[in-house]
């Protein structure tokens, strides 16, 4: 297994630790630890792709694992945010539903005669980056407002969080439509 794929797997392994720190509020500085883990995992998402392309290590396994690891990391974070009442469940449902749709499309593509592997497109990458940054910013705002009491009363955490999540959801819808429209023929061609 090459280095980019190991980094992708490490990103997935980090998820349970992230979830524990997000949910178990008795742990000192729990949100800070969760944020550090999330940022580190997000950085591996950028690094693994660059290493794979630069060193010619792009594999079908990597094309499959990388988006899957992203989905696991981001979905876990969003579900934790719903649990903590930091975001609305309907936005998270839209985001996760798109992930299921694109994953199903990838399975159909992989199972057809040509065994097509659908790599992440530009809109998918933008969506992932914006969502990851939004999760970091929302978590950071909660760390900030919970630890700096004098400033927290006037800081519009809810409004900023809502705007970031709406932006992530809109990009999620756009990227989902892009994948489905690009590969619609796979779903409608009965000979495949």
PDB file of C-alpha atoms in Angstrom:
ATOM      1  CA  UNK A   1       0.000   0.000   0.000  1.00  0.00           C
ATOM      2  CA  UNK A   2       1.429   3.362  -1.011  1.00  0.00           C
ATOM      3  CA  UNK A   3       1.830   6.471   1.176  1.00  0.00           C
ATOM      4  CA  UNK A   4      -1.215   8.396  -0.130  1.00  0.00           C
ATOM      5  CA  UNK A   5      -3.482   5.421   0.616  1.00  0.00           C
ATOM      6  CA  UNK A   6      -1.966   5.096   4.111  1.00  0.00           C
ATOM      7  CA  UNK A   7      -2.724   8.775   4.759  1.00  0.00           C
ATOM      8  CA  UNK A   8      -6.292   8.222   3.570  1.00  0.00           C
ATOM      9  CA  UNK A   9      -6.713   5.282   5.940  1.00  0.00           C
ATOM     10  CA  UNK A  10      -5.207   7.330   8.792  1.00  0.00           C
ATOM     11  CA  UNK A  11      -7.881   9.958   8.138  1.00  0.00           C
ATOM     12  CA  UNK A  12     -10.561   7.316   8.630  1.00  0.00           C
ATOM     13  CA  UNK A  13      -8.903   5.930  11.774  1.00  0.00           C
ATOM     14  CA  UNK A  14      -8.911   9.448  13.285  1.00  0.00           C
ATOM     15  CA  UNK A  15     -12.719   9.680  13.091  1.00  0.00           C
ATOM     16  CA  UNK A  16     -13.612   7.758  16.300  1.00  0.00           C
ATOM     17  CA  UNK A  17     -11.172   9.904  18.291  1.00  0.00           C
ATOM     18  CA  UNK A  18     -12.702  13.041  16.810  1.00  0.00           C
ATOM     19  CA  UNK A  19     -16.219  11.875  17.717  1.00  0.00           C
ATOM     20  CA  UNK A  20     -15.210  11.074  21.316  1.00  0.00           C
ATOM     21  CA  UNK A  21     -13.756  14.539  21.797  1.00  0.00           C
ATOM     22  CA  UNK A  22     -16.803  16.205  20.248  1.00  0.00           C
ATOM     23  CA  UNK A  23     -19.376  14.316  22.308  1.00  0.00           C
ATOM     24  CA  UNK A  24     -17.676  13.686  25.661  1.00  0.00           C
ATOM     25  CA  UNK A  25     -17.791  17.140  27.212  1.00  0.00           C
ATOM     26  CA  UNK A  26     -16.145  15.986  30.463  1.00  0.00           C
ATOM     27  CA  UNK A  27     -12.784  15.814  28.678  1.00  0.00           C
ATOM     28  CA  UNK A  28     -10.843  19.052  29.277  1.00  0.00           C
ATOM     29  CA  UNK A  29     -10.598  21.150  26.118  1.00  0.00           C
ATOM     30  CA  UNK A  30     -12.615  18.506  24.255  1.00  0.00           C
ATOM     31  CA  UNK A  31     -13.623  20.757  21.349  1.00  0.00           C
ATOM     32  CA  UNK A  32     -10.057  21.968  20.940  1.00  0.00           C
ATOM     33  CA  UNK A  33      -8.771  18.383  20.699  1.00  0.00           C
ATOM     34  CA  UNK A  34     -11.552  17.554  18.262  1.00  0.00           C
ATOM     35  CA  UNK A  35     -10.637  20.562  16.136  1.00  0.00           C
ATOM     36  CA  UNK A  36      -6.953  19.590  16.106  1.00  0.00           C
ATOM     37  CA  UNK A  37      -7.846  16.062  14.974  1.00  0.00           C
ATOM     38  CA  UNK A  38     -10.233  17.376  12.322  1.00  0.00           C
ATOM     39  CA  UNK A  39      -7.671  19.841  10.956  1.00  0.00           C
ATOM     40  CA  UNK A  40      -4.970  17.151  10.859  1.00  0.00           C
ATOM     41  CA  UNK A  41      -7.330  14.765   9.064  1.00  0.00           C
ATOM     42  CA  UNK A  42      -8.338  17.499   6.617  1.00  0.00           C
ATOM     43  CA  UNK A  43      -4.699  18.270   5.862  1.00  0.00           C
ATOM     44  CA  UNK A  44      -4.087  14.611   4.998  1.00  0.00           C
ATOM     45  CA  UNK A  45      -6.883  14.991   2.432  1.00  0.00           C
ATOM     46  CA  UNK A  46      -4.863  17.674   0.646  1.00  0.00           C
ATOM     47  CA  UNK A  47      -1.516  15.960   1.060  1.00  0.00           C
ATOM     48  CA  UNK A  48      -2.468  12.460  -0.090  1.00  0.00           C
ATOM     49  CA  UNK A  49      -3.792  13.678  -3.438  1.00  0.00           C
ATOM     50  CA  UNK A  50      -0.765  15.885  -4.098  1.00  0.00           C
ATOM     51  CA  UNK A  51       1.667  13.087  -3.264  1.00  0.00           C
ATOM     52  CA  UNK A  52      -0.267  10.614  -5.415  1.00  0.00           C
ATOM     53  CA  UNK A  53      -0.257  12.913  -8.447  1.00  0.00           C
ATOM     54  CA  UNK A  54       3.329  14.138  -8.016  1.00  0.00           C
ATOM     55  CA  UNK A  55       4.841  10.664  -7.579  1.00  0.00           C
ATOM     56  CA  UNK A  56       2.565   8.873 -10.031  1.00  0.00           C
ATOM     57  CA  UNK A  57       0.897   6.878  -7.235  1.00  0.00           C
ATOM     58  CA  UNK A  58      -2.707   7.421  -8.300  1.00  0.00           C
ATOM     59  CA  UNK A  59      -4.536   4.111  -7.948  1.00  0.00           C
ATOM     60  CA  UNK A  60      -8.113   2.941  -8.306  1.00  0.00           C
ATOM     61  CA  UNK A  61      -7.990   2.035  -4.603  1.00  0.00           C
ATOM     62  CA  UNK A  62      -7.010   5.618  -3.791  1.00  0.00           C
ATOM     63  CA  UNK A  63      -9.748   7.001  -6.043  1.00  0.00           C
ATOM     64  CA  UNK A  64     -12.205   4.838  -4.115  1.00  0.00           C
ATOM     65  CA  UNK A  65     -10.830   5.329  -0.579  1.00  0.00           C
ATOM     66  CA  UNK A  66     -10.203   9.092  -0.697  1.00  0.00           C
ATOM     67  CA  UNK A  67     -13.814  10.209  -1.218  1.00  0.00           C
ATOM     68  CA  UNK A  68     -15.005   7.502   1.183  1.00  0.00           C
ATOM     69  CA  UNK A  69     -12.669   8.757   3.928  1.00  0.00           C
ATOM     70  CA  UNK A  70     -13.885  12.308   3.296  1.00  0.00           C
ATOM     71  CA  UNK A  71     -17.502  11.196   3.592  1.00  0.00           C
ATOM     72  CA  UNK A  72     -16.857   9.352   6.854  1.00  0.00           C
ATOM     73  CA  UNK A  73     -14.969  12.290   8.376  1.00  0.00           C
ATOM     74  CA  UNK A  74     -17.370  15.011   7.268  1.00  0.00           C
ATOM     75  CA  UNK A  75     -20.547  13.017   7.985  1.00  0.00           C
ATOM     76  CA  UNK A  76     -19.296  12.194  11.484  1.00  0.00           C
ATOM     77  CA  UNK A  77     -18.524  15.845  12.140  1.00  0.00           C
ATOM     78  CA  UNK A  78     -21.910  17.016  10.863  1.00  0.00           C
ATOM     79  CA  UNK A  79     -23.786  14.421  12.919  1.00  0.00           C
ATOM     80  CA  UNK A  80     -21.863  15.535  16.011  1.00  0.00           C
ATOM     81  CA  UNK A  81     -22.803  19.130  15.227  1.00  0.00           C
ATOM     82  CA  UNK A  82     -26.479  18.177  15.057  1.00  0.00           C
ATOM     83  CA  UNK A  83     -26.138  16.333  18.390  1.00  0.00           C
ATOM     84  CA  UNK A  84     -24.624  19.490  19.908  1.00  0.00           C
ATOM     85  CA  UNK A  85     -27.341  21.666  18.316  1.00  0.00           C
ATOM     86  CA  UNK A  86     -24.749  23.619  16.342  1.00  0.00           C
ATOM     87  CA  UNK A  87     -26.576  23.118  13.046  1.00  0.00           C
ATOM     88  CA  UNK A  88     -29.919  22.022  11.626  1.00  0.00           C
ATOM     89  CA  UNK A  89     -30.549  18.363  10.930  1.00  0.00           C
ATOM     90  CA  UNK A  90     -32.282  19.066   7.582  1.00  0.00           C
ATOM     91  CA  UNK A  91     -29.063  20.615   6.197  1.00  0.00           C
ATOM     92  CA  UNK A  92     -27.038  17.621   7.348  1.00  0.00           C
ATOM     93  CA  UNK A  93     -29.607  15.225   5.874  1.00  0.00           C
ATOM     94  CA  UNK A  94     -29.266  16.941   2.479  1.00  0.00           C
ATOM     95  CA  UNK A  95     -25.470  16.740   2.644  1.00  0.00           C
ATOM     96  CA  UNK A  96     -25.421  13.076   3.702  1.00  0.00           C
ATOM     97  CA  UNK A  97     -28.122  12.140   1.174  1.00  0.00           C
ATOM     98  CA  UNK A  98     -25.955  13.568  -1.607  1.00  0.00           C
ATOM     99  CA  UNK A  99     -23.068  11.436  -0.327  1.00  0.00           C
ATOM    100  CA  UNK A 100     -25.222   8.296  -0.566  1.00  0.00           C
ATOM    101  CA  UNK A 101     -26.354   9.228  -4.082  1.00  0.00           C
ATOM    102  CA  UNK A 102     -22.805   9.842  -5.339  1.00  0.00           C
ATOM    103  CA  UNK A 103     -21.553   6.654  -3.637  1.00  0.00           C
ATOM    104  CA  UNK A 104     -24.326   4.654  -5.290  1.00  0.00           C
ATOM    105  CA  UNK A 105     -23.434   6.218  -8.627  1.00  0.00           C
ATOM    106  CA  UNK A 106     -19.798   5.213  -8.112  1.00  0.00           C
ATOM    107  CA  UNK A 107     -20.891   1.628  -7.404  1.00  0.00           C
ATOM    108  CA  UNK A 108     -22.967   1.518 -10.581  1.00  0.00           C
ATOM    109  CA  UNK A 109     -20.042   2.933 -12.577  1.00  0.00           C
ATOM    110  CA  UNK A 110     -17.590   0.433 -11.104  1.00  0.00           C
ATOM    111  CA  UNK A 111     -19.967  -2.428 -11.861  1.00  0.00           C
ATOM    112  CA  UNK A 112     -20.563  -1.619 -15.528  1.00  0.00           C
ATOM    113  CA  UNK A 113     -18.720  -3.181 -18.483  1.00  0.00           C
ATOM    114  CA  UNK A 114     -16.030  -0.494 -18.556  1.00  0.00           C
ATOM    115  CA  UNK A 115     -15.486  -0.593 -14.747  1.00  0.00           C
ATOM    116  CA  UNK A 116     -15.425   3.195 -14.559  1.00  0.00           C
ATOM    117  CA  UNK A 117     -13.916   4.722 -11.432  1.00  0.00           C
ATOM    118  CA  UNK A 118     -15.472   8.129 -10.790  1.00  0.00           C
ATOM    119  CA  UNK A 119     -12.823  10.390  -9.287  1.00  0.00           C
ATOM    120  CA  UNK A 120     -13.734  13.512  -7.360  1.00  0.00           C
ATOM    121  CA  UNK A 121     -14.651  16.369  -9.700  1.00  0.00           C
ATOM    122  CA  UNK A 122     -13.888  20.041  -9.173  1.00  0.00           C
ATOM    123  CA  UNK A 123     -17.272  20.816  -7.605  1.00  0.00           C
ATOM    124  CA  UNK A 124     -16.914  17.819  -5.298  1.00  0.00           C
ATOM    125  CA  UNK A 125     -13.488  19.065  -4.216  1.00  0.00           C
ATOM    126  CA  UNK A 126     -14.780  22.608  -3.664  1.00  0.00           C
ATOM    127  CA  UNK A 127     -17.738  21.259  -1.695  1.00  0.00           C
ATOM    128  CA  UNK A 128     -15.470  19.132   0.477  1.00  0.00           C
ATOM    129  CA  UNK A 129     -13.018  21.982   1.110  1.00  0.00           C
ATOM    130  CA  UNK A 130     -15.755  24.493   1.978  1.00  0.00           C
ATOM    131  CA  UNK A 131     -17.527  22.010   4.243  1.00  0.00           C
ATOM    132  CA  UNK A 132     -14.292  21.105   6.043  1.00  0.00           C
ATOM    133  CA  UNK A 133     -13.379  24.768   6.527  1.00  0.00           C
ATOM    134  CA  UNK A 134     -16.934  25.493   7.731  1.00  0.00           C
ATOM    135  CA  UNK A 135     -16.739  22.694  10.303  1.00  0.00           C
ATOM    136  CA  UNK A 136     -13.393  24.081  11.529  1.00  0.00           C
ATOM    137  CA  UNK A 137     -14.722  27.645  11.748  1.00  0.00           C
ATOM    138  CA  UNK A 138     -17.922  26.615  13.533  1.00  0.00           C
ATOM    139  CA  UNK A 139     -15.975  24.514  16.031  1.00  0.00           C
ATOM    140  CA  UNK A 140     -13.472  27.331  16.519  1.00  0.00           C
ATOM    141  CA  UNK A 141     -16.257  29.841  17.169  1.00  0.00           C
ATOM    142  CA  UNK A 142     -17.706  27.574  19.848  1.00  0.00           C
ATOM    143  CA  UNK A 143     -14.285  27.157  21.466  1.00  0.00           C
ATOM    144  CA  UNK A 144     -13.853  30.929  21.354  1.00  0.00           C
ATOM    145  CA  UNK A 145     -17.271  31.841  22.769  1.00  0.00           C
ATOM    146  CA  UNK A 146     -17.228  29.204  25.491  1.00  0.00           C
ATOM    147  CA  UNK A 147     -13.811  30.290  26.776  1.00  0.00           C
ATOM    148  CA  UNK A 148     -13.935  34.073  26.357  1.00  0.00           C
ATOM    149  CA  UNK A 149     -17.109  34.961  28.211  1.00  0.00           C
ATOM    150  CA  UNK A 150     -16.842  38.742  27.877  1.00  0.00           C
ATOM    151  CA  UNK A 151     -16.782  38.604  24.085  1.00  0.00           C
ATOM    152  CA  UNK A 152     -19.160  35.697  23.570  1.00  0.00           C
ATOM    153  CA  UNK A 153     -22.429  37.492  24.307  1.00  0.00           C
ATOM    154  CA  UNK A 154     -22.281  39.708  21.222  1.00  0.00           C
ATOM    155  CA  UNK A 155     -20.574  37.282  18.850  1.00  0.00           C
ATOM    156  CA  UNK A 156     -23.103  36.010  16.257  1.00  0.00           C
ATOM    157  CA  UNK A 157     -22.075  32.331  16.318  1.00  0.00           C
ATOM    158  CA  UNK A 158     -25.515  31.098  15.273  1.00  0.00           C
ATOM    159  CA  UNK A 159     -25.832  33.411  12.275  1.00  0.00           C
ATOM    160  CA  UNK A 160     -22.321  32.727  10.997  1.00  0.00           C
ATOM    161  CA  UNK A 161     -22.747  28.969  11.538  1.00  0.00           C
ATOM    162  CA  UNK A 162     -26.043  28.989   9.658  1.00  0.00           C
ATOM    163  CA  UNK A 163     -24.535  30.899   6.722  1.00  0.00           C
ATOM    164  CA  UNK A 164     -21.560  28.533   6.528  1.00  0.00           C
ATOM    165  CA  UNK A 165     -23.819  25.475   6.631  1.00  0.00           C
ATOM    166  CA  UNK A 166     -26.185  26.877   3.993  1.00  0.00           C
ATOM    167  CA  UNK A 167     -23.183  27.578   1.733  1.00  0.00           C
ATOM    168  CA  UNK A 168     -21.916  24.017   2.275  1.00  0.00           C
ATOM    169  CA  UNK A 169     -25.365  22.629   1.515  1.00  0.00           C
ATOM    170  CA  UNK A 170     -25.745  24.667  -1.685  1.00  0.00           C
ATOM    171  CA  UNK A 171     -22.324  23.505  -2.914  1.00  0.00           C
ATOM    172  CA  UNK A 172     -23.276  19.951  -1.977  1.00  0.00           C
ATOM    173  CA  UNK A 173     -26.413  20.159  -4.115  1.00  0.00           C
ATOM    174  CA  UNK A 174     -24.507  21.702  -7.049  1.00  0.00           C
ATOM    175  CA  UNK A 175     -21.806  19.033  -6.940  1.00  0.00           C
ATOM    176  CA  UNK A 176     -24.381  16.248  -6.599  1.00  0.00           C
ATOM    177  CA  UNK A 177     -26.280  17.497  -9.638  1.00  0.00           C
ATOM    178  CA  UNK A 178     -22.965  17.652 -11.518  1.00  0.00           C
ATOM    179  CA  UNK A 179     -22.126  14.020 -10.781  1.00  0.00           C
ATOM    180  CA  UNK A 180     -25.603  12.732 -11.608  1.00  0.00           C
ATOM    181  CA  UNK A 181     -25.853  14.719 -14.857  1.00  0.00           C
ATOM    182  CA  UNK A 182     -22.355  13.645 -15.957  1.00  0.00           C
ATOM    183  CA  UNK A 183     -23.040   9.963 -15.373  1.00  0.00           C
ATOM    184  CA  UNK A 184     -26.814   9.834 -15.959  1.00  0.00           C
ATOM    185  CA  UNK A 185     -26.270   7.551 -18.965  1.00  0.00           C
ATOM    186  CA  UNK A 186     -24.913   4.863 -16.628  1.00  0.00           C
ATOM    187  CA  UNK A 187     -28.210   4.859 -14.751  1.00  0.00           C
ATOM    188  CA  UNK A 188     -30.446   4.837 -17.820  1.00  0.00           C
ATOM    189  CA  UNK A 189     -28.528   2.552 -20.188  1.00  0.00           C
ATOM    190  CA  UNK A 190     -30.062  -0.906 -19.810  1.00  0.00           C
ATOM    191  CA  UNK A 191     -27.193  -2.641 -21.620  1.00  0.00           C
ATOM    192  CA  UNK A 192     -24.601  -1.763 -19.005  1.00  0.00           C
TER     193      UNK A 192
END
